[in-house]
Amino acid sequence: MSKRLIDYGQGQMGEQPEDSTEKFKSFMENNPDAISIVDLEGKTLQVNAAFEEFFGWTNEELIGMPFPIIPDFLKESVNELHDQIKAGVQKKGFETVRLRKDGQLIDVSISLFNIRDNENEPCALVFVYRDITNQKLAEAALKESEQRYRSLVEVSPEAIFVHRNGIIEYMNPMGAKMLGMDSVEDIIGKSVFQFVQLESRESVQRRIEIMRDDHQAVGLLEQKFIRLDGQEFYGETLGLPIIYKGQPAIQVFCRDITERKKTEELLCKSNMLSAVGQMAAGIAHEIRNPLTTVKGFLQLLREDPEQKDYLEMTVSEVKKIEILANEFLSLAEPEAKVCELIQLNEILDSVITLAEFQAILNDVEIIKEYNTDSASVFGEPNQLKQVFTNVVNNAIEAMPNGGKLHIQLNHEGESAMIRFIDQGCGISNERMKHLGQPFYSTSEKGTGFGLMVSTKIIHEHNGEIHFSSEVGEGTIVDISLPIYESSQ
């Protein structure tokens, strides 16, 4: 090492030259950054091992030689930089490129300072190089990704905006168009609540709090928005918390679904009209048959008033029409419920008692299997009795040659489970699909409304009803009802 560097060590550090030299040597050799020392003419005095590995030149190749790592297109600016360092200006962490021995340009971060002798005169320049190639690649990739994302956002057919504390900080062109704005700048700084219908603001505020406080995304929500001109439209939104410009914010995706809602309404009306048409045709078919019979017997009675059989059959057909009309009324406008606490075992016992005569006629054995005596539900007893009676009668009719009907009552969690298991002919998968439709019945004499009414009653009691069946094996009907807790 030159005498001037040794003098620098003695003058600047206040130590013996040998101690200063050893420390400086240790600093050079053990530093992971590439370090080079050049004289004031730009000739190399010393480089460390990290420099040799980084740039490819050895210390012996460089000593006394002009600095070879500076590309030709940077030499003029480097000379100006050297002059600044000689004048006492320090540079720390500025980024540029340097040349390796193999001709490759690499990105580096450089810190520079001068070394002064004991007369406080500059005697050499120290360069500390740090490889930032990976950092530059990552920055370039991030920049490319950001540009690509921004391009996608800018041309997105959906409205995308970012807000912080409810104040909009970014919105893409589609968002401005959706809200009736001429440009994006017209909406920046406005409150998101300005464009949310009053009845939806509370739910929007809750979603904002979830994203802001819990850092969780929120799912799709359909709500009404208000354009700048006051016109309302339906929007479907999705939000998630993000970091925007270094601070937590909320990003929202919004899609105008006004046309979709109109289509759904038209489809719903079309389905309703179709259902009404099917029901009208079914009503006409169901009522026409007994009316034809009534008309015929009335004509016979006109010719022979003494025939009482004709009168009885006429009355029977009129009763069929009355039953059908009552089923329609029960389905459309059920009687007002007077709910009370019900013991299911008592209701089932009364249903079984009423069905025993019919069961005996059909050689059907009803087997009770109650595993609980405390299954209490809250509801209307006559309606539940109607449901159970309908299920039991259907089961008995499904076993014209006799069999067993198991009626089970179990307590499962917070629900009471009533299961009816018959040994009837069963129902095919194709016919199972149509259960519950009006005028579709597994019974030759049925209208299909019994099951519709039963399903409606169970749902009104917050319960569920399920059917499973296998042809030739029988049918299982499961009804679950929420158990009433006295603490409620």
CSV table of C-alpha atoms in Angstrom, one decimal:
chain,number,residue,atom,x,y,z
A,1,MET,CA,0.0,0.0,0.0
A,2,SER,CA,1.3,3.5,-0.8
A,3,LYS,CA,3.0,5.7,1.7
A,4,ARG,CA,0.3,8.3,1.3
A,5,LEU,CA,-2.4,5.7,2.4
A,6,ILE,CA,-0.3,4.8,5.4
A,7,ASP,CA,0.0,8.5,6.3
A,8,TYR,CA,-3.7,8.8,5.9
A,9,GLY,CA,-4.2,6.0,8.4
A,10,GLN,CA,-1.9,7.7,10.9
A,11,GLY,CA,-3.2,11.2,10.4
A,12,GLN,CA,-6.9,10.4,10.3
A,13,MET,CA,-7.2,7.6,12.8
A,14,GLY,CA,-4.6,8.6,15.4
A,15,GLU,CA,-3.0,5.2,15.4
A,16,GLN,CA,0.4,3.7,14.5
A,17,PRO,CA,0.8,3.2,10.7
A,18,GLU,CA,1.0,-0.6,11.2
A,19,ASP,CA,-2.3,-0.7,13.2
A,20,SER,CA,-4.1,1.5,10.7
A,21,THR,CA,-2.8,-0.4,7.7
A,22,GLU,CA,-4.0,-3.7,9.2
A,23,LYS,CA,-7.4,-2.4,9.9
A,24,PHE,CA,-7.8,-1.0,6.5
A,25,LYS,CA,-6.6,-4.2,4.9
A,26,SER,CA,-9.1,-6.2,7.0
A,27,PHE,CA,-11.9,-3.8,6.0
A,28,MET,CA,-11.0,-4.4,2.3
A,29,GLU,CA,-10.6,-8.1,2.5
A,30,ASN,CA,-13.7,-9.0,4.6
A,31,ASN,CA,-16.2,-6.6,3.0
A,32,PRO,CA,-18.8,-8.4,0.9
A,33,ASP,CA,-19.1,-5.3,-1.4
A,34,ALA,CA,-16.7,-4.8,-4.3
A,35,ILE,CA,-14.2,-2.1,-3.3
A,36,SER,CA,-11.6,-0.3,-5.4
A,37,ILE,CA,-9.1,2.5,-4.6
A,38,VAL,CA,-7.8,4.6,-7.5
A,39,ASP,CA,-5.3,7.5,-7.4
A,40,LEU,CA,-6.2,11.1,-8.5
A,41,GLU,CA,-5.2,10.3,-12.1
A,42,GLY,CA,-7.7,7.4,-12.2
A,43,LYS,CA,-5.1,4.5,-12.0
A,44,THR,CA,-5.9,1.5,-9.9
A,45,LEU,CA,-4.1,1.2,-6.5
A,46,GLN,CA,-6.0,-1.7,-5.1
A,47,VAL,CA,-9.2,-3.9,-5.3
A,48,ASN,CA,-10.5,-6.4,-2.9
A,49,ALA,CA,-11.4,-10.1,-3.5
A,50,ALA,CA,-15.2,-9.2,-3.8
A,51,PHE,CA,-14.2,-6.8,-6.7
A,52,GLU,CA,-12.2,-9.5,-8.4
A,53,GLU,CA,-15.1,-12.0,-8.2
A,54,PHE,CA,-17.7,-9.4,-9.2
A,55,PHE,CA,-16.0,-7.8,-12.2
A,56,GLY,CA,-13.6,-10.6,-13.3
A,57,TRP,CA,-10.3,-8.7,-13.2
A,58,THR,CA,-7.6,-9.6,-10.6
A,59,ASN,CA,-5.8,-7.1,-8.4
A,60,GLU,CA,-2.5,-7.8,-10.3
A,61,GLU,CA,-4.1,-7.1,-13.7
A,62,LEU,CA,-5.4,-3.7,-12.5
A,63,ILE,CA,-2.7,-2.1,-10.4
A,64,GLY,CA,-1.3,0.9,-12.2
A,65,MET,CA,-3.9,0.6,-15.0
A,66,PRO,CA,-6.6,3.0,-15.9
A,67,PHE,CA,-10.0,1.9,-14.5
A,68,PRO,CA,-11.4,-0.5,-17.1
A,69,ILE,CA,-15.0,-1.0,-15.7
A,70,ILE,CA,-16.3,2.4,-17.0
A,71,PRO,CA,-18.2,2.1,-20.3
A,72,ASP,CA,-17.2,4.5,-23.0
A,73,PHE,CA,-20.5,6.3,-23.0
A,74,LEU,CA,-20.1,7.1,-19.3
A,75,LYS,CA,-16.5,8.2,-19.2
A,76,GLU,CA,-17.2,12.0,-19.5
A,77,SER,CA,-19.8,12.0,-16.7
A,78,VAL,CA,-17.5,9.8,-14.6
A,79,ASN,CA,-14.6,12.3,-14.9
A,80,GLU,CA,-17.0,15.1,-13.7
A,81,LEU,CA,-18.0,12.8,-10.8
A,82,HIS,CA,-14.3,12.3,-9.9
A,83,ASP,CA,-13.8,16.0,-9.8
A,84,GLN,CA,-16.7,16.4,-7.4
A,85,ILE,CA,-15.3,13.7,-5.1
A,86,LYS,CA,-11.9,15.3,-5.1
A,87,ALA,CA,-13.5,18.6,-4.1
A,88,GLY,CA,-15.0,16.8,-1.0
A,89,VAL,CA,-18.5,15.9,-2.3
A,90,GLN,CA,-19.6,12.5,-1.1
A,91,LYS,CA,-21.9,10.3,-3.2
A,92,LYS,CA,-23.8,7.5,-1.5
A,93,GLY,CA,-25.9,4.8,-3.2
A,94,PHE,CA,-26.4,6.3,-6.6
A,95,GLU,CA,-27.3,3.8,-9.4
A,96,THR,CA,-25.6,3.3,-12.7
A,97,VAL,CA,-24.0,0.6,-14.8
A,98,ARG,CA,-20.4,-0.7,-15.0
A,99,LEU,CA,-18.6,-3.1,-17.3
A,100,ARG,CA,-17.4,-6.6,-16.5
A,101,LYS,CA,-14.3,-8.2,-18.0
A,102,ASP,CA,-16.5,-10.4,-20.2
A,103,GLY,CA,-18.1,-7.3,-21.7
A,104,GLN,CA,-21.4,-7.5,-19.8
A,105,LEU,CA,-23.0,-4.4,-18.4
A,106,ILE,CA,-24.3,-4.8,-14.9
A,107,ASP,CA,-26.4,-2.6,-12.6
A,108,VAL,CA,-24.6,-1.3,-9.6
A,109,SER,CA,-25.1,1.0,-6.6
A,110,ILE,CA,-22.0,3.1,-5.9
A,111,SER,CA,-20.9,5.0,-2.9
A,112,LEU,CA,-17.8,7.2,-3.3
A,113,PHE,CA,-15.5,9.2,-1.0
A,114,ASN,CA,-12.0,10.5,-1.0
A,115,ILE,CA,-9.0,9.6,1.1
A,116,ARG,CA,-7.0,12.5,2.5
A,117,ASP,CA,-3.4,12.4,3.8
A,118,ASN,CA,-2.2,13.9,7.0
A,119,GLU,CA,-2.1,17.3,5.4
A,120,ASN,CA,-5.9,16.9,4.7
A,121,GLU,CA,-5.3,16.8,1.0
A,122,PRO,CA,-7.1,14.3,-1.3
A,123,CYS,CA,-4.7,11.4,-2.2
A,124,ALA,CA,-7.1,8.7,-3.5
A,125,LEU,CA,-10.7,7.8,-4.3
A,126,VAL,CA,-12.6,4.9,-2.8
A,127,PHE,CA,-15.4,3.2,-4.7
A,128,VAL,CA,-17.8,0.8,-3.1
A,129,TYR,CA,-19.9,-1.2,-5.5
A,130,ARG,CA,-23.1,-3.2,-4.7
A,131,ASP,CA,-24.7,-5.6,-7.3
A,132,ILE,CA,-28.3,-4.5,-7.8
A,133,THR,CA,-29.0,-6.6,-10.9
A,134,ASN,CA,-31.7,-8.7,-9.2
A,135,GLN,CA,-33.2,-5.6,-7.7
A,136,LYS,CA,-33.4,-4.0,-11.1
A,137,LEU,CA,-34.9,-7.1,-12.7
A,138,ALA,CA,-37.5,-7.2,-9.9
A,139,GLU,CA,-38.2,-3.5,-10.3
A,140,ALA,CA,-38.6,-3.9,-14.1
A,141,ALA,CA,-40.8,-7.0,-13.6
A,142,LEU,CA,-42.9,-5.1,-11.1
A,143,LYS,CA,-43.1,-2.0,-13.4
A,144,GLU,CA,-44.1,-4.2,-16.3
A,145,SER,CA,-46.7,-6.0,-14.1
A,146,GLU,CA,-48.1,-2.7,-12.9
A,147,GLN,CA,-48.3,-1.3,-16.4
A,148,ARG,CA,-50.0,-4.5,-17.7
A,149,TYR,CA,-52.4,-4.4,-14.7
A,150,ARG,CA,-53.1,-0.7,-15.3
A,151,SER,CA,-53.7,-1.4,-19.0
A,152,LEU,CA,-56.2,-4.2,-18.1
A,153,VAL,CA,-57.9,-1.9,-15.6
A,154,GLU,CA,-58.1,1.0,-18.0
A,155,VAL,CA,-59.8,-1.1,-20.7
A,156,SER,CA,-61.9,-3.3,-18.4
A,157,PRO,CA,-65.6,-3.5,-19.3
A,158,GLU,CA,-66.3,-3.4,-15.5
A,159,ALA,CA,-66.1,-0.4,-13.3
A,160,ILE,CA,-63.0,-0.5,-11.0
A,161,PHE,CA,-62.3,2.1,-8.4
A,162,VAL,CA,-60.2,2.6,-5.2
A,163,HIS,CA,-61.4,4.5,-2.2
A,164,ARG,CA,-59.9,5.3,1.2
A,165,ASN,CA,-62.2,6.1,4.1
A,166,GLY,CA,-65.1,6.3,1.6
A,167,ILE,CA,-63.3,9.0,-0.6
A,168,ILE,CA,-62.7,7.9,-4.2
A,169,GLU,CA,-59.0,8.1,-5.2
A,170,TYR,CA,-59.0,6.2,-8.5
A,171,MET,CA,-61.6,5.1,-11.0
A,172,ASN,CA,-61.2,3.6,-14.5
A,173,PRO,CA,-63.0,5.1,-17.5
A,174,MET,CA,-65.8,2.5,-17.4
A,175,GLY,CA,-66.5,3.5,-13.8
A,176,ALA,CA,-66.9,7.2,-14.8
A,177,LYS,CA,-69.1,6.2,-17.7
A,178,MET,CA,-71.3,3.9,-15.5
A,179,LEU,CA,-71.8,6.7,-13.0
A,180,GLY,CA,-72.7,9.3,-15.8
A,181,MET,CA,-69.4,11.2,-15.6
A,182,ASP,CA,-67.7,12.8,-18.6
A,183,SER,CA,-64.2,12.0,-17.3
A,184,VAL,CA,-62.4,10.2,-14.5
A,185,GLU,CA,-61.3,13.5,-13.0
A,186,ASP,CA,-64.9,14.4,-12.3
A,187,ILE,CA,-65.3,11.7,-9.7
A,188,ILE,CA,-61.9,11.7,-7.9
A,189,GLY,CA,-62.4,13.1,-4.4
A,190,LYS,CA,-66.1,12.3,-4.2
A,191,SER,CA,-67.7,10.1,-1.5
A,192,VAL,CA,-68.8,6.6,-2.6
A,193,PHE,CA,-72.0,7.1,-0.6
A,194,GLN,CA,-73.0,9.8,-3.0
A,195,PHE,CA,-73.7,7.1,-5.6
A,196,VAL,CA,-75.3,4.5,-3.3
A,197,GLN,CA,-79.0,4.4,-2.8
A,198,LEU,CA,-80.0,5.5,0.7
A,199,GLU,CA,-81.5,2.1,1.7
A,200,SER,CA,-78.2,0.4,0.8
A,201,ARG,CA,-75.8,2.7,2.6
A,202,GLU,CA,-75.9,0.8,5.9
A,203,SER,CA,-74.9,-2.5,4.2
A,204,VAL,CA,-72.2,-0.8,2.2
A,205,GLN,CA,-70.8,0.7,5.4
A,206,ARG,CA,-70.7,-2.7,7.1
A,207,ARG,CA,-68.8,-4.1,4.1
A,208,ILE,CA,-66.3,-1.3,4.2
A,209,GLU,CA,-65.7,-2.0,7.9
A,210,ILE,CA,-65.1,-5.7,7.3
A,211,MET,CA,-62.5,-4.9,4.6
A,212,ARG,CA,-60.9,-2.1,6.6
A,213,ASP,CA,-60.8,-3.6,10.1
A,214,ASP,CA,-60.7,-7.3,9.4
A,215,HIS,CA,-58.7,-7.1,6.2
A,216,GLN,CA,-61.1,-9.5,4.5
A,217,ALA,CA,-62.6,-9.5,1.0
A,218,VAL,CA,-66.4,-9.3,0.7
A,219,GLY,CA,-68.5,-11.3,-1.7
A,220,LEU,CA,-70.8,-10.3,-4.5
A,221,LEU,CA,-73.6,-7.9,-3.6
A,222,GLU,CA,-76.5,-6.7,-5.7
A,223,GLN,CA,-77.6,-3.2,-4.9
A,224,LYS,CA,-78.9,0.0,-6.5
A,225,PHE,CA,-76.7,2.9,-7.5
A,226,ILE,CA,-77.4,6.5,-8.4
A,227,ARG,CA,-75.9,8.1,-11.4
A,228,LEU,CA,-74.9,11.8,-11.5
A,229,ASP,CA,-78.2,12.6,-13.2
A,230,GLY,CA,-80.2,10.9,-10.4
A,231,GLN,CA,-81.0,7.8,-12.5
A,232,GLU,CA,-80.9,4.5,-10.7
A,233,PHE,CA,-79.3,1.3,-11.9
A,234,TYR,CA,-78.6,-2.2,-10.5
A,235,GLY,CA,-74.9,-3.0,-9.8
A,236,GLU,CA,-73.1,-6.1,-8.7
A,237,THR,CA,-70.1,-5.3,-6.5
A,238,LEU,CA,-67.1,-7.2,-5.2
A,239,GLY,CA,-64.5,-5.5,-2.8
A,240,LEU,CA,-61.2,-6.3,-1.3
A,241,PRO,CA,-58.6,-4.5,0.9
A,242,ILE,CA,-55.4,-3.5,-1.0
A,243,ILE,CA,-52.4,-1.2,-0.5
A,244,TYR,CA,-52.6,1.8,-2.8
A,245,LYS,CA,-49.9,4.4,-2.9
A,246,GLY,CA,-48.3,2.9,0.2
A,247,GLN,CA,-51.5,3.1,2.3
A,248,PRO,CA,-54.4,0.7,3.1
A,249,ALA,CA,-57.3,1.2,0.8
A,250,ILE,CA,-60.3,-0.6,-0.7
A,251,GLN,CA,-60.7,-1.7,-4.3
A,252,VAL,CA,-64.1,-2.3,-5.7
A,253,PHE,CA,-65.2,-4.1,-8.9
A,254,CYS,CA,-68.7,-3.1,-10.1
A,255,ARG,CA,-70.8,-4.5,-13.0
A,256,ASP,CA,-74.0,-2.9,-14.3
A,257,ILE,CA,-76.6,-5.7,-14.2
A,258,THR,CA,-79.6,-3.6,-15.0
A,259,GLU,CA,-80.3,-5.4,-18.3
A,260,ARG,CA,-79.8,-8.7,-16.6
A,261,LYS,CA,-82.3,-7.8,-13.9
A,262,LYS,CA,-84.8,-6.8,-16.6
A,263,THR,CA,-84.3,-10.1,-18.4
A,264,GLU,CA,-84.8,-12.0,-15.1
A,265,GLU,CA,-88.0,-10.1,-14.4
A,266,LEU,CA,-89.3,-10.9,-17.9
A,267,LEU,CA,-88.3,-14.5,-17.5
A,268,CYS,CA,-90.0,-14.6,-14.1
A,269,LYS,CA,-93.2,-13.1,-15.6
A,270,SER,CA,-93.0,-15.6,-18.5
A,271,ASN,CA,-92.6,-18.5,-16.1
A,272,MET,CA,-95.5,-17.2,-14.0
A,273,LEU,CA,-97.7,-16.9,-17.1
A,274,SER,CA,-96.7,-20.4,-18.1
A,275,ALA,CA,-97.5,-21.8,-14.6
A,276,VAL,CA,-100.8,-20.0,-14.6
A,277,GLY,CA,-101.6,-21.5,-18.1
A,278,GLN,CA,-100.7,-25.0,-16.9
A,279,MET,CA,-102.7,-24.6,-13.7
A,280,ALA,CA,-105.7,-23.2,-15.7
A,281,ALA,CA,-105.5,-26.2,-18.0
A,282,GLY,CA,-105.3,-28.6,-15.0
A,283,ILE,CA,-108.2,-26.9,-13.3
A,284,ALA,CA,-110.4,-27.2,-16.4
A,285,HIS,CA,-109.5,-30.8,-16.8
A,286,GLU,CA,-110.1,-31.7,-13.1
A,287,ILE,CA,-113.4,-29.9,-12.9
A,288,ARG,CA,-114.7,-30.8,-16.3
A,289,ASN,CA,-114.9,-34.5,-15.5
A,290,PRO,CA,-117.2,-34.3,-12.5
A,291,LEU,CA,-119.2,-31.5,-14.1
A,292,THR,CA,-119.8,-33.8,-17.1
A,293,THR,CA,-121.0,-36.5,-14.8
A,294,VAL,CA,-123.3,-34.0,-12.9
A,295,LYS,CA,-124.7,-32.7,-16.1
A,296,GLY,CA,-125.5,-36.2,-17.3
A,297,PHE,CA,-127.2,-37.3,-14.1
A,298,LEU,CA,-129.2,-34.0,-14.0
A,299,GLN,CA,-130.6,-34.8,-17.4
A,300,LEU,CA,-131.4,-38.3,-16.3
A,301,LEU,CA,-133.1,-37.0,-13.1
A,302,ARG,CA,-135.2,-34.6,-15.3
A,303,GLU,CA,-136.5,-37.7,-17.2
A,304,ASP,CA,-136.8,-39.9,-14.1
A,305,PRO,CA,-136.9,-37.9,-10.8
A,306,GLU,CA,-137.4,-41.1,-8.8
A,307,GLN,CA,-133.9,-42.4,-9.3
A,308,LYS,CA,-132.1,-41.7,-6.0
A,309,ASP,CA,-128.9,-43.3,-7.2
A,310,TYR,CA,-128.5,-40.6,-9.7
A,311,LEU,CA,-128.9,-37.9,-7.0
A,312,GLU,CA,-126.4,-39.6,-4.8
A,313,MET,CA,-123.8,-39.9,-7.5
A,314,THR,CA,-124.4,-36.2,-8.5
A,315,VAL,CA,-123.8,-35.2,-4.9
A,316,SER,CA,-120.6,-37.3,-4.8
A,317,GLU,CA,-119.3,-35.5,-8.0
A,318,VAL,CA,-120.1,-32.1,-6.6
A,319,LYS,CA,-118.1,-33.0,-3.4
A,320,LYS,CA,-115.1,-33.8,-5.6
A,321,ILE,CA,-115.3,-30.3,-7.0
A,322,GLU,CA,-115.7,-28.9,-3.5
A,323,ILE,CA,-112.6,-30.8,-2.3
A,324,LEU,CA,-110.6,-29.5,-5.3
A,325,ALA,CA,-111.7,-25.9,-4.6
A,326,ASN,CA,-110.7,-26.2,-0.9
A,327,GLU,CA,-107.3,-27.5,-1.8
A,328,PHE,CA,-106.8,-24.4,-4.0
A,329,LEU,CA,-107.9,-22.1,-1.2
A,330,SER,CA,-105.5,-23.9,1.2
A,331,LEU,CA,-102.6,-23.5,-1.2
A,332,ALA,CA,-103.3,-19.9,-2.1
A,333,GLU,CA,-104.6,-18.4,1.2
A,334,PRO,CA,-104.2,-20.8,4.1
A,335,GLU,CA,-106.2,-20.1,7.3
A,336,ALA,CA,-104.6,-17.9,9.9
A,337,LYS,CA,-102.4,-20.0,12.1
A,338,VAL,CA,-102.9,-20.1,15.9
A,339,CYS,CA,-99.5,-21.5,17.0
A,340,GLU,CA,-99.0,-23.4,20.3
A,341,LEU,CA,-96.7,-25.8,21.9
A,342,ILE,CA,-97.2,-29.3,20.4
A,343,GLN,CA,-96.1,-32.7,21.6
A,344,LEU,CA,-95.3,-34.6,18.4
A,345,ASN,CA,-96.0,-38.0,19.9
A,346,GLU,CA,-99.5,-36.9,20.8
A,347,ILE,CA,-100.2,-35.6,17.3
A,348,LEU,CA,-98.9,-38.8,15.7
A,349,ASP,CA,-101.0,-40.9,18.1
A,350,SER,CA,-104.1,-39.1,17.0
A,351,VAL,CA,-103.3,-39.5,13.3
A,352,ILE,CA,-102.6,-43.2,13.8
A,353,THR,CA,-105.9,-43.7,15.6
A,354,LEU,CA,-107.8,-42.1,12.7
A,355,ALA,CA,-105.9,-44.2,10.2
A,356,GLU,CA,-106.3,-47.5,11.9
A,357,PHE,CA,-109.6,-48.4,10.3
A,358,GLN,CA,-108.3,-47.8,6.8
A,359,ALA,CA,-105.1,-49.7,7.7
A,360,ILE,CA,-107.0,-52.7,8.8
A,361,LEU,CA,-109.0,-52.7,5.6
A,362,ASN,CA,-105.8,-52.7,3.6
A,363,ASP,CA,-104.1,-55.3,5.8
A,364,VAL,CA,-101.5,-52.7,6.9
A,365,GLU,CA,-99.8,-52.9,10.3
A,366,ILE,CA,-98.8,-49.5,11.7
A,367,ILE,CA,-95.7,-49.8,14.0
A,368,LYS,CA,-94.8,-46.9,16.3
A,369,GLU,CA,-91.1,-46.5,17.1
A,370,TYR,CA,-90.7,-43.4,19.3
A,371,ASN,CA,-87.2,-42.9,20.7
A,372,THR,CA,-88.2,-39.7,22.6
A,373,ASP,CA,-91.1,-38.5,24.6
A,374,SER,CA,-89.9,-34.8,24.8
A,375,ALA,CA,-90.1,-33.7,21.1
A,376,SER,CA,-92.0,-30.4,21.5
A,377,VAL,CA,-92.4,-28.1,18.5
A,378,PHE,CA,-94.2,-24.7,18.2
A,379,GLY,CA,-96.8,-24.6,15.5
A,380,GLU,CA,-100.4,-25.0,14.4
A,381,PRO,CA,-101.6,-28.5,15.4
A,382,ASN,CA,-104.3,-29.0,12.8
A,383,GLN,CA,-101.9,-28.1,10.0
A,384,LEU,CA,-99.3,-30.6,11.2
A,385,LYS,CA,-102.0,-33.2,11.7
A,386,GLN,CA,-103.1,-32.5,8.1
A,387,VAL,CA,-99.5,-33.2,6.8
A,388,PHE,CA,-99.0,-36.4,8.9
A,389,THR,CA,-102.5,-37.7,7.8
A,390,ASN,CA,-101.7,-37.1,4.2
A,391,VAL,CA,-98.4,-39.0,4.4
A,392,VAL,CA,-100.0,-41.9,6.3
A,393,ASN,CA,-102.9,-42.2,3.9
A,394,ASN,CA,-100.5,-42.2,0.9
A,395,ALA,CA,-98.4,-44.9,2.5
A,396,ILE,CA,-101.5,-47.1,3.2
A,397,GLU,CA,-102.7,-46.6,-0.4
A,398,ALA,CA,-99.3,-47.6,-1.7
A,399,MET,CA,-99.7,-51.0,0.0
A,400,PRO,CA,-103.0,-52.4,-1.5
A,401,ASN,CA,-101.8,-55.9,-0.7
A,402,GLY,CA,-100.8,-55.2,2.9
A,403,GLY,CA,-97.5,-54.5,4.6
A,404,LYS,CA,-96.0,-52.6,7.5
A,405,LEU,CA,-95.8,-48.9,8.0
A,406,HIS,CA,-93.1,-47.8,10.5
A,407,ILE,CA,-93.5,-44.4,12.1
A,408,GLN,CA,-90.4,-43.2,13.9
A,409,LEU,CA,-89.8,-40.2,16.1
A,410,ASN,CA,-86.3,-39.2,17.0
A,411,HIS,CA,-84.6,-36.3,18.7
A,412,GLU,CA,-81.6,-35.2,16.5
A,413,GLY,CA,-79.6,-32.2,17.7
A,414,GLU,CA,-82.0,-29.2,17.6
A,415,SER,CA,-84.5,-30.9,15.4
A,416,ALA,CA,-87.2,-33.5,15.8
A,417,MET,CA,-87.1,-36.1,13.0
A,418,ILE,CA,-90.4,-37.9,12.0
A,419,ARG,CA,-89.8,-40.8,9.5
A,420,PHE,CA,-92.5,-42.8,7.7
A,421,ILE,CA,-91.3,-46.1,6.1
A,422,ASP,CA,-93.7,-48.1,4.0
A,423,GLN,CA,-93.4,-51.3,2.1
A,424,GLY,CA,-95.3,-50.2,-0.9
A,425,CYS,CA,-94.6,-50.3,-4.6
A,426,GLY,CA,-92.2,-47.4,-4.5
A,427,ILE,CA,-91.7,-44.5,-6.8
A,428,SER,CA,-89.4,-44.4,-9.8
A,429,ASN,CA,-86.7,-41.7,-10.1
A,430,GLU,CA,-88.5,-40.2,-13.1
A,431,ARG,CA,-91.8,-39.9,-11.1
A,432,MET,CA,-89.9,-38.6,-8.1
A,433,LYS,CA,-88.9,-35.5,-10.1
A,434,HIS,CA,-92.5,-34.5,-10.5
A,435,LEU,CA,-93.6,-34.9,-6.9
A,436,GLY,CA,-95.1,-31.7,-5.6
A,437,GLN,CA,-96.3,-30.5,-9.0
A,438,PRO,CA,-100.0,-29.6,-9.2
A,439,PHE,CA,-102.2,-32.3,-10.8
A,440,TYR,CA,-99.4,-34.9,-10.5
A,441,SER,CA,-100.2,-37.6,-8.0
A,442,THR,CA,-99.0,-41.2,-7.4
A,443,SER,CA,-102.7,-41.9,-6.6
A,444,GLU,CA,-105.2,-42.4,-9.3
A,445,LYS,CA,-107.8,-40.3,-7.4
A,446,GLY,CA,-105.4,-37.6,-6.3
A,447,THR,CA,-104.9,-34.1,-7.7
A,448,GLY,CA,-101.3,-33.6,-6.4
A,449,PHE,CA,-102.2,-30.7,-4.2
A,450,GLY,CA,-102.0,-32.6,-1.0
A,451,LEU,CA,-98.2,-32.9,-1.3
A,452,MET,CA,-97.9,-29.2,-2.4
A,453,VAL,CA,-99.9,-28.1,0.7
A,454,SER,CA,-98.0,-30.4,3.0
A,455,THR,CA,-94.6,-29.1,1.8
A,456,LYS,CA,-95.8,-25.5,2.2
A,457,ILE,CA,-97.0,-26.2,5.7
A,458,ILE,CA,-93.7,-27.8,6.8
A,459,HIS,CA,-91.7,-24.9,5.3
A,460,GLU,CA,-93.9,-22.4,7.1
A,461,HIS,CA,-92.9,-24.3,10.3
A,462,ASN,CA,-89.2,-23.8,9.5
A,463,GLY,CA,-88.9,-27.5,8.7
A,464,GLU,CA,-87.9,-29.7,5.8
A,465,ILE,CA,-89.5,-32.7,4.0
A,466,HIS,CA,-87.6,-35.2,1.9
A,467,PHE,CA,-88.6,-38.3,-0.1
A,468,SER,CA,-86.6,-41.3,-1.0
A,469,SER,CA,-88.0,-44.4,-2.7
A,470,GLU,CA,-87.0,-47.5,-4.6
A,471,VAL,CA,-89.4,-49.3,-6.9
A,472,GLY,CA,-90.6,-52.6,-5.4
A,473,GLU,CA,-89.1,-51.8,-2.0
A,474,GLY,CA,-91.1,-48.9,-0.6
A,475,THR,CA,-90.9,-45.2,0.2
A,476,ILE,CA,-89.4,-43.2,3.1
A,477,VAL,CA,-90.6,-39.7,4.0
A,478,ASP,CA,-88.4,-37.7,6.4
A,479,ILE,CA,-89.9,-34.6,8.1
A,480,SER,CA,-87.7,-32.5,10.3
A,481,LEU,CA,-89.0,-29.7,12.6
A,482,PRO,CA,-87.1,-27.4,14.9
A,483,ILE,CA,-87.5,-28.4,18.6
A,484,TYR,CA,-89.0,-25.7,20.8
A,485,GLU,CA,-86.7,-24.8,23.7
A,486,SER,CA,-88.3,-23.4,26.8
A,487,SER,CA,-85.5,-20.8,27.1
A,488,GLN,CA,-86.5,-19.3,23.8
